[in-house]
Structure formats: structure tokens, C-alpha cells
Amino acid sequence: GMAMKYCSTCGESVHLKVPEGDNRRRYVCQSCQTIHYENPKIVTGCIAEYNDRILMCRRAIEPRHGLWTLPAGFMENGETNRQGAARETAEEANAEVDDMSLFCVFSIKHINQVYTMYRGNLVGGKASPGTESLETALLAEDEIPWRDIAFQVIAETLKRYYLDRRQGRFDTHYGDIDKRDDGSFSVDYY
Ligand code: ZN
């Protein structure tokens, strides 16, 4: 995450140190002694299906403005993981999903995120761009813009999805995505 300068509790400056009884450096407030723990964030999203098509969104925001993605975003407090996926689909594509089931979970440690992606039925096949999307589209497999996918994890999700679909059955997949030194990615399923 970003370097923290000031305590969100009292506004005084923080510094990095290993708190007593801990084994990692944390941001600790020099004034009120609050320890500001940082933990991975959960991103949740959806492959919304309609007949043999899926819903994709073209991003209207940075990062990766103009590239294609599946509706997904950070989970909010006060919602379940699945509700978060449905909410993101509503926000980014004005679309409703039902019959949702978990499709994949990826740990991406170099960005401190866990991605959870669901499959769901796109109700009525209806979608339109939300404020974070330039456009939405219902795409068949041969229309997927593989060269213009915003994030590696989304490309991997789609790859797995079409592998499963060809085999006529969907599993739930768990994997670790790592970035190699040369900038390429590896995916380790387990
Ligand atoms: Zn403080």
C-alpha cells in the first residue's frame, strides 16, 4: 500500500516499527500509539452470462482506462462477498445477476489482493454503462478482446471460464498469480 504519514486516529505522525510481540514492521502512531495494520483487500466480481454471451465493461476510469474488464471491485463493509459481486455488476453495468456461484479465487500477493469471481445469470440480458464504464457489451467467445483486457487476473478468469465451458462443466478454481522478474505472470492452480 501507500506509505502512511499521519495517524488516522489522532492526526499525529506515524513511523514504521515492529510492535512488541509482533514480527513485522507496522505504522505506529508516535502520539497515541495506535498500530495501523495493513491487510490484503478483497476484490469481488462477476461473469454475467446470457445465452452463450458474457457481460464485459470498457473502463472509464484509471488504471487501464479504455480497456475491457469484468464488473468487479473492492468489497465494502456490511456486505457479503457475493453481494459485493452483484453490487459491482449493478454499479458498473446497470445489470442484475442471479443464480450466482463461485467460479474462481486468486491470491495476488504482489498487489496484496484476493480476487473472487462468480458466475451468474444476467437477468433479461440487460446492461448499460455505469459511471465507471465507457460501454458495456454482451460478447460471444470469439468476440472477447483478448489484447485489450485491463488486468491479467481478468484474462486468466476468462481463459479458465472458456476451458470449463468447452468441457461442459464449471468447477471452482483456486490459484496464486505471481509476477515474475521479467514482468510476465505465472498462475499456480492448487
Ligand atoms: Zn495517533
PDB file of C-alpha atoms and ligand atoms in Angstrom:
ATOM      1  CA  GLY A   1       0.000   0.000   0.000  1.00  0.00           C
ATOM      2  CA  MET A   2       0.914   3.668   0.034  1.00  0.00           C
ATOM      3  CA  ALA A   3       3.252   4.948   2.681  1.00  0.00           C
ATOM      4  CA  MET A   4       1.298   6.263   5.638  1.00  0.00           C
ATOM      5  CA  LYS A   5       2.416   9.590   7.116  1.00  0.00           C
ATOM      6  CA  TYR A   6      -0.235  10.546   9.605  1.00  0.00           C
ATOM      7  CA  CYS A   7      -2.305   8.682  12.150  1.00  0.00           C
ATOM      8  CA  SER A   8      -5.941   8.317  11.082  1.00  0.00           C
ATOM      9  CA  THR A   9      -6.934   8.286  14.756  1.00  0.00           C
ATOM     10  CA  CYS A  10      -5.257  11.440  16.077  1.00  0.00           C
ATOM     11  CA  GLY A  11      -3.540  13.117  13.103  1.00  0.00           C
ATOM     12  CA  GLU A  12      -0.017  12.986  14.518  1.00  0.00           C
ATOM     13  CA  SER A  13       2.839  11.440  12.532  1.00  0.00           C
ATOM     14  CA  VAL A  14       3.391   7.700  12.366  1.00  0.00           C
ATOM     15  CA  HIS A  15       6.590   5.743  11.994  1.00  0.00           C
ATOM     16  CA  LEU A  16       7.424   2.205  10.956  1.00  0.00           C
ATOM     17  CA  LYS A  17       8.424  -0.171  13.685  1.00  0.00           C
ATOM     18  CA  VAL A  18       7.938  -3.709  14.891  1.00  0.00           C
ATOM     19  CA  PRO A  19       5.466  -3.544  17.768  1.00  0.00           C
ATOM     20  CA  GLU A  20       6.254  -5.554  20.855  1.00  0.00           C
ATOM     21  CA  GLY A  21       5.243  -9.174  20.416  1.00  0.00           C
ATOM     22  CA  ASP A  22       4.911  -8.744  16.643  1.00  0.00           C
ATOM     23  CA  ASN A  23       7.299  -9.827  13.880  1.00  0.00           C
ATOM     24  CA  ARG A  24       6.501  -7.283  11.136  1.00  0.00           C
ATOM     25  CA  ARG A  25       7.007  -3.591  10.709  1.00  0.00           C
ATOM     26  CA  ARG A  26       3.789  -1.609  11.146  1.00  0.00           C
ATOM     27  CA  TYR A  27       2.878   2.037  11.032  1.00  0.00           C
ATOM     28  CA  VAL A  28       2.653   3.060  14.682  1.00  0.00           C
ATOM     29  CA  CYS A  29       1.472   6.455  15.895  1.00  0.00           C
ATOM     30  CA  GLN A  30       4.131   8.250  17.906  1.00  0.00           C
ATOM     31  CA  SER A  31       1.458  10.078  19.884  1.00  0.00           C
ATOM     32  CA  CYS A  32      -1.495   7.762  20.586  1.00  0.00           C
ATOM     33  CA  GLN A  33       0.425   4.507  19.905  1.00  0.00           C
ATOM     34  CA  THR A  34      -2.288   3.152  17.585  1.00  0.00           C
ATOM     35  CA  ILE A  35      -0.912   0.338  15.419  1.00  0.00           C
ATOM     36  CA  HIS A  36      -2.197   0.689  11.854  1.00  0.00           C
ATOM     37  CA  TYR A  37      -2.372  -2.848  10.489  1.00  0.00           C
ATOM     38  CA  GLU A  38      -2.467  -3.254   6.716  1.00  0.00           C
ATOM     39  CA  ASN A  39      -4.010  -6.382   5.247  1.00  0.00           C
ATOM     40  CA  PRO A  40      -4.932  -7.608   1.760  1.00  0.00           C
ATOM     41  CA  LYS A  41      -8.061  -6.278   0.104  1.00  0.00           C
ATOM     42  CA  ILE A  42     -10.756  -8.425  -1.448  1.00  0.00           C
ATOM     43  CA  VAL A  43     -11.945  -7.702  -4.969  1.00  0.00           C
ATOM     44  CA  THR A  44     -15.192  -9.357  -5.974  1.00  0.00           C
ATOM     45  CA  GLY A  45     -16.835  -9.538  -9.357  1.00  0.00           C
ATOM     46  CA  CYS A  46     -18.939 -11.411 -11.803  1.00  0.00           C
ATOM     47  CA  ILE A  47     -19.107 -13.227 -15.118  1.00  0.00           C
ATOM     48  CA  ALA A  48     -22.705 -12.381 -16.007  1.00  0.00           C
ATOM     49  CA  GLU A  49     -23.977 -14.876 -18.576  1.00  0.00           C
ATOM     50  CA  TYR A  50     -26.761 -14.518 -21.085  1.00  0.00           C
ATOM     51  CA  ASN A  51     -27.226 -17.411 -23.502  1.00  0.00           C
ATOM     52  CA  ASP A  52     -23.731 -18.007 -24.895  1.00  0.00           C
ATOM     53  CA  ARG A  53     -22.583 -14.457 -24.150  1.00  0.00           C
ATOM     54  CA  ILE A  54     -20.991 -12.736 -21.198  1.00  0.00           C
ATOM     55  CA  LEU A  55     -21.093  -9.162 -19.993  1.00  0.00           C
ATOM     56  CA  MET A  56     -17.943  -7.077 -20.284  1.00  0.00           C
ATOM     57  CA  CYS A  57     -17.296  -3.423 -19.493  1.00  0.00           C
ATOM     58  CA  ARG A  58     -14.858  -0.960 -21.001  1.00  0.00           C
ATOM     59  CA  ARG A  59     -13.246   1.073 -18.254  1.00  0.00           C
ATOM     60  CA  ALA A  60     -13.965   4.802 -17.983  1.00  0.00           C
ATOM     61  CA  ILE A  61     -11.512   5.188 -15.103  1.00  0.00           C
ATOM     62  CA  GLU A  62      -7.839   4.718 -14.393  1.00  0.00           C
ATOM     63  CA  PRO A  63      -5.994   2.460 -14.165  1.00  0.00           C
ATOM     64  CA  ARG A  64      -6.344   0.899 -17.622  1.00  0.00           C
ATOM     65  CA  HIS A  65      -8.798   3.456 -18.944  1.00  0.00           C
ATOM     66  CA  GLY A  66     -10.398   2.250 -22.193  1.00  0.00           C
ATOM     67  CA  LEU A  67      -9.580  -1.425 -21.670  1.00  0.00           C
ATOM     68  CA  TRP A  68     -12.082  -4.220 -21.126  1.00  0.00           C
ATOM     69  CA  THR A  69     -12.860  -5.962 -17.875  1.00  0.00           C
ATOM     70  CA  LEU A  70     -15.472  -7.922 -15.991  1.00  0.00           C
ATOM     71  CA  PRO A  71     -17.520  -5.987 -13.455  1.00  0.00           C
ATOM     72  CA  ALA A  72     -15.530  -6.187 -10.216  1.00  0.00           C
ATOM     73  CA  GLY A  73     -14.361  -4.006  -7.384  1.00  0.00           C
ATOM     74  CA  PHE A  74     -13.435  -3.785  -3.735  1.00  0.00           C
ATOM     75  CA  MET A  75     -15.753  -5.444  -1.290  1.00  0.00           C
ATOM     76  CA  GLU A  76     -17.465  -3.000   1.055  1.00  0.00           C
ATOM     77  CA  ASN A  77     -18.122  -3.321   4.769  1.00  0.00           C
ATOM     78  CA  GLY A  78     -21.592  -4.628   5.593  1.00  0.00           C
ATOM     79  CA  GLU A  79     -21.993  -6.903   2.584  1.00  0.00           C
ATOM     80  CA  THR A  80     -21.172 -10.486   1.775  1.00  0.00           C
ATOM     81  CA  ASN A  81     -18.638 -11.377  -0.858  1.00  0.00           C
ATOM     82  CA  ARG A  82     -21.417 -12.473  -3.212  1.00  0.00           C
ATOM     83  CA  GLN A  83     -23.471  -9.343  -2.586  1.00  0.00           C
ATOM     84  CA  GLY A  84     -20.383  -7.310  -3.430  1.00  0.00           C
ATOM     85  CA  ALA A  85     -20.070  -9.047  -6.795  1.00  0.00           C
ATOM     86  CA  ALA A  86     -23.729  -8.321  -7.563  1.00  0.00           C
ATOM     87  CA  ARG A  87     -23.375  -4.700  -6.431  1.00  0.00           C
ATOM     88  CA  GLU A  88     -20.336  -4.110  -8.622  1.00  0.00           C
ATOM     89  CA  THR A  89     -22.243  -5.551 -11.575  1.00  0.00           C
ATOM     90  CA  ALA A  90     -25.128  -3.190 -10.847  1.00  0.00           C
ATOM     91  CA  GLU A  91     -22.821  -0.172 -10.476  1.00  0.00           C
ATOM     92  CA  GLU A  92     -20.591  -0.753 -13.477  1.00  0.00           C
ATOM     93  CA  ALA A  93     -23.152  -2.159 -15.904  1.00  0.00           C
ATOM     94  CA  ASN A  94     -26.634  -1.360 -14.522  1.00  0.00           C
ATOM     95  CA  ALA A  95     -27.167  -5.095 -14.625  1.00  0.00           C
ATOM     96  CA  GLU A  96     -28.843  -7.586 -12.319  1.00  0.00           C
ATOM     97  CA  VAL A  97     -27.452 -11.080 -11.748  1.00  0.00           C
ATOM     98  CA  ASP A  98     -28.994 -14.093 -10.063  1.00  0.00           C
ATOM     99  CA  ASP A  99     -28.171 -17.788  -9.577  1.00  0.00           C
ATOM    100  CA  MET A 100     -24.628 -16.847  -8.645  1.00  0.00           C
ATOM    101  CA  SER A 101     -21.959 -19.419  -7.892  1.00  0.00           C
ATOM    102  CA  LEU A 102     -18.298 -19.020  -7.028  1.00  0.00           C
ATOM    103  CA  PHE A 103     -16.076 -19.599 -10.047  1.00  0.00           C
ATOM    104  CA  CYS A 104     -12.538 -18.658  -9.020  1.00  0.00           C
ATOM    105  CA  VAL A 105     -10.395 -17.292  -6.208  1.00  0.00           C
ATOM    106  CA  PHE A 106      -6.971 -15.853  -6.972  1.00  0.00           C
ATOM    107  CA  SER A 107      -4.362 -14.642  -4.495  1.00  0.00           C
ATOM    108  CA  ILE A 108      -2.203 -11.900  -5.983  1.00  0.00           C
ATOM    109  CA  LYS A 109       0.400 -11.213  -3.361  1.00  0.00           C
ATOM    110  CA  HIS A 110       2.430  -8.609  -5.253  1.00  0.00           C
ATOM    111  CA  ILE A 111      -0.567  -6.252  -5.086  1.00  0.00           C
ATOM    112  CA  ASN A 112      -1.944  -7.570  -1.775  1.00  0.00           C
ATOM    113  CA  GLN A 113      -5.303  -8.556  -3.228  1.00  0.00           C
ATOM    114  CA  VAL A 114      -7.558 -11.588  -3.322  1.00  0.00           C
ATOM    115  CA  TYR A 115      -9.902 -11.808  -6.298  1.00  0.00           C
ATOM    116  CA  THR A 116     -13.173 -13.694  -6.063  1.00  0.00           C
ATOM    117  CA  MET A 117     -15.183 -14.075  -9.249  1.00  0.00           C
ATOM    118  CA  TYR A 118     -18.689 -15.508  -9.555  1.00  0.00           C
ATOM    119  CA  ARG A 119     -20.702 -16.807 -12.465  1.00  0.00           C
ATOM    120  CA  GLY A 120     -24.255 -15.545 -12.598  1.00  0.00           C
ATOM    121  CA  ASN A 121     -27.266 -15.246 -14.838  1.00  0.00           C
ATOM    122  CA  LEU A 122     -27.650 -11.787 -16.381  1.00  0.00           C
ATOM    123  CA  VAL A 123     -31.316 -11.061 -15.798  1.00  0.00           C
ATOM    124  CA  GLY A 124     -33.083 -10.201 -19.059  1.00  0.00           C
ATOM    125  CA  GLY A 125     -29.762  -9.771 -20.835  1.00  0.00           C
ATOM    126  CA  LYS A 126     -29.975  -6.109 -19.912  1.00  0.00           C
ATOM    127  CA  ALA A 127     -26.953  -3.887 -19.267  1.00  0.00           C
ATOM    128  CA  SER A 128     -25.779  -0.339 -19.888  1.00  0.00           C
ATOM    129  CA  PRO A 129     -22.708   1.621 -18.839  1.00  0.00           C
ATOM    130  CA  GLY A 130     -22.487   2.807 -15.244  1.00  0.00           C
ATOM    131  CA  THR A 131     -20.370   5.820 -14.351  1.00  0.00           C
ATOM    132  CA  GLU A 132     -17.158   3.769 -14.276  1.00  0.00           C
ATOM    133  CA  SER A 133     -17.746   2.265 -17.740  1.00  0.00           C
ATOM    134  CA  LEU A 134     -17.460   3.738 -21.227  1.00  0.00           C
ATOM    135  CA  GLU A 135     -19.530   0.933 -22.700  1.00  0.00           C
ATOM    136  CA  THR A 136     -20.897  -2.485 -21.904  1.00  0.00           C
ATOM    137  CA  ALA A 137     -21.196  -5.395 -24.302  1.00  0.00           C
ATOM    138  CA  LEU A 138     -22.565  -8.918 -24.381  1.00  0.00           C
ATOM    139  CA  LEU A 139     -19.811 -10.847 -26.071  1.00  0.00           C
ATOM    140  CA  ALA A 140     -19.524 -14.326 -27.545  1.00  0.00           C
ATOM    141  CA  GLU A 141     -16.230 -16.164 -27.076  1.00  0.00           C
ATOM    142  CA  ASP A 142     -14.891 -15.186 -30.496  1.00  0.00           C
ATOM    143  CA  GLU A 143     -15.591 -11.524 -29.694  1.00  0.00           C
ATOM    144  CA  ILE A 144     -13.574 -11.359 -26.460  1.00  0.00           C
ATOM    145  CA  PRO A 145     -10.971  -8.571 -26.887  1.00  0.00           C
ATOM    146  CA  TRP A 146      -8.055 -10.646 -25.589  1.00  0.00           C
ATOM    147  CA  ARG A 147      -5.470  -7.990 -26.472  1.00  0.00           C
ATOM    148  CA  ASP A 148      -7.356  -5.268 -24.657  1.00  0.00           C
ATOM    149  CA  ILE A 149      -8.146  -6.886 -21.306  1.00  0.00           C
ATOM    150  CA  ALA A 150      -7.429  -4.498 -18.425  1.00  0.00           C
ATOM    151  CA  PHE A 151      -5.964  -6.938 -15.898  1.00  0.00           C
ATOM    152  CA  GLN A 152      -4.088 -10.221 -16.003  1.00  0.00           C
ATOM    153  CA  VAL A 153      -6.419 -11.739 -13.406  1.00  0.00           C
ATOM    154  CA  ILE A 154      -9.432 -10.990 -15.608  1.00  0.00           C
ATOM    155  CA  ALA A 155      -7.777 -12.567 -18.650  1.00  0.00           C
ATOM    156  CA  GLU A 156      -6.981 -15.644 -16.545  1.00  0.00           C
ATOM    157  CA  THR A 157     -10.569 -15.805 -15.273  1.00  0.00           C
ATOM    158  CA  LEU A 158     -11.886 -15.700 -18.841  1.00  0.00           C
ATOM    159  CA  LYS A 159      -9.396 -18.304 -20.031  1.00  0.00           C
ATOM    160  CA  ARG A 160     -10.489 -20.707 -17.302  1.00  0.00           C
ATOM    161  CA  TYR A 161     -14.131 -19.951 -17.987  1.00  0.00           C
ATOM    162  CA  TYR A 162     -13.910 -20.947 -21.638  1.00  0.00           C
ATOM    163  CA  LEU A 163     -11.831 -24.044 -20.817  1.00  0.00           C
ATOM    164  CA  ASP A 164     -14.555 -25.167 -18.433  1.00  0.00           C
ATOM    165  CA  ARG A 165     -17.310 -24.324 -20.844  1.00  0.00           C
ATOM    166  CA  ARG A 166     -15.729 -26.415 -23.580  1.00  0.00           C
ATOM    167  CA  GLN A 167     -15.631 -29.339 -21.156  1.00  0.00           C
ATOM    168  CA  GLY A 168     -19.307 -28.844 -20.398  1.00  0.00           C
ATOM    169  CA  ARG A 169     -18.903 -28.316 -16.668  1.00  0.00           C
ATOM    170  CA  PHE A 170     -17.858 -25.495 -14.373  1.00  0.00           C
ATOM    171  CA  ASP A 171     -15.606 -26.094 -11.383  1.00  0.00           C
ATOM    172  CA  THR A 172     -14.454 -23.658  -8.716  1.00  0.00           C
ATOM    173  CA  HIS A 173     -10.800 -22.780  -9.233  1.00  0.00           C
ATOM    174  CA  TYR A 174      -8.189 -21.610  -6.739  1.00  0.00           C
ATOM    175  CA  GLY A 175      -4.881 -20.179  -7.808  1.00  0.00           C
ATOM    176  CA  ASP A 176      -1.941 -17.932  -6.991  1.00  0.00           C
ATOM    177  CA  ILE A 177      -0.935 -15.332  -9.544  1.00  0.00           C
ATOM    178  CA  ASP A 178       2.678 -14.219  -9.332  1.00  0.00           C
ATOM    179  CA  LYS A 179       4.565 -11.581 -11.255  1.00  0.00           C
ATOM    180  CA  ARG A 180       7.947 -12.746 -12.464  1.00  0.00           C
ATOM    181  CA  ASP A 181      11.028 -10.514 -12.546  1.00  0.00           C
ATOM    182  CA  ASP A 182      10.637 -10.051 -16.312  1.00  0.00           C
ATOM    183  CA  GLY A 183       7.110  -8.669 -15.816  1.00  0.00           C
ATOM    184  CA  SER A 184       5.270 -11.739 -17.073  1.00  0.00           C
ATOM    185  CA  PHE A 185       2.811 -13.626 -14.881  1.00  0.00           C
ATOM    186  CA  SER A 186       2.554 -17.189 -13.682  1.00  0.00           C
ATOM    187  CA  VAL A 187      -0.569 -18.890 -12.363  1.00  0.00           C
ATOM    188  CA  ASP A 188      -0.316 -21.792  -9.987  1.00  0.00           C
ATOM    189  CA  TYR A 189      -3.599 -23.678  -9.508  1.00  0.00           C
ATOM    190  CA  TYR A 190      -3.979 -25.822  -6.439  1.00  0.00           C
TER     191      TYR A 190
HETATM  192 ZN    ZN B   1      -2.394   8.635  16.727  1.00  0.00          ZN
END
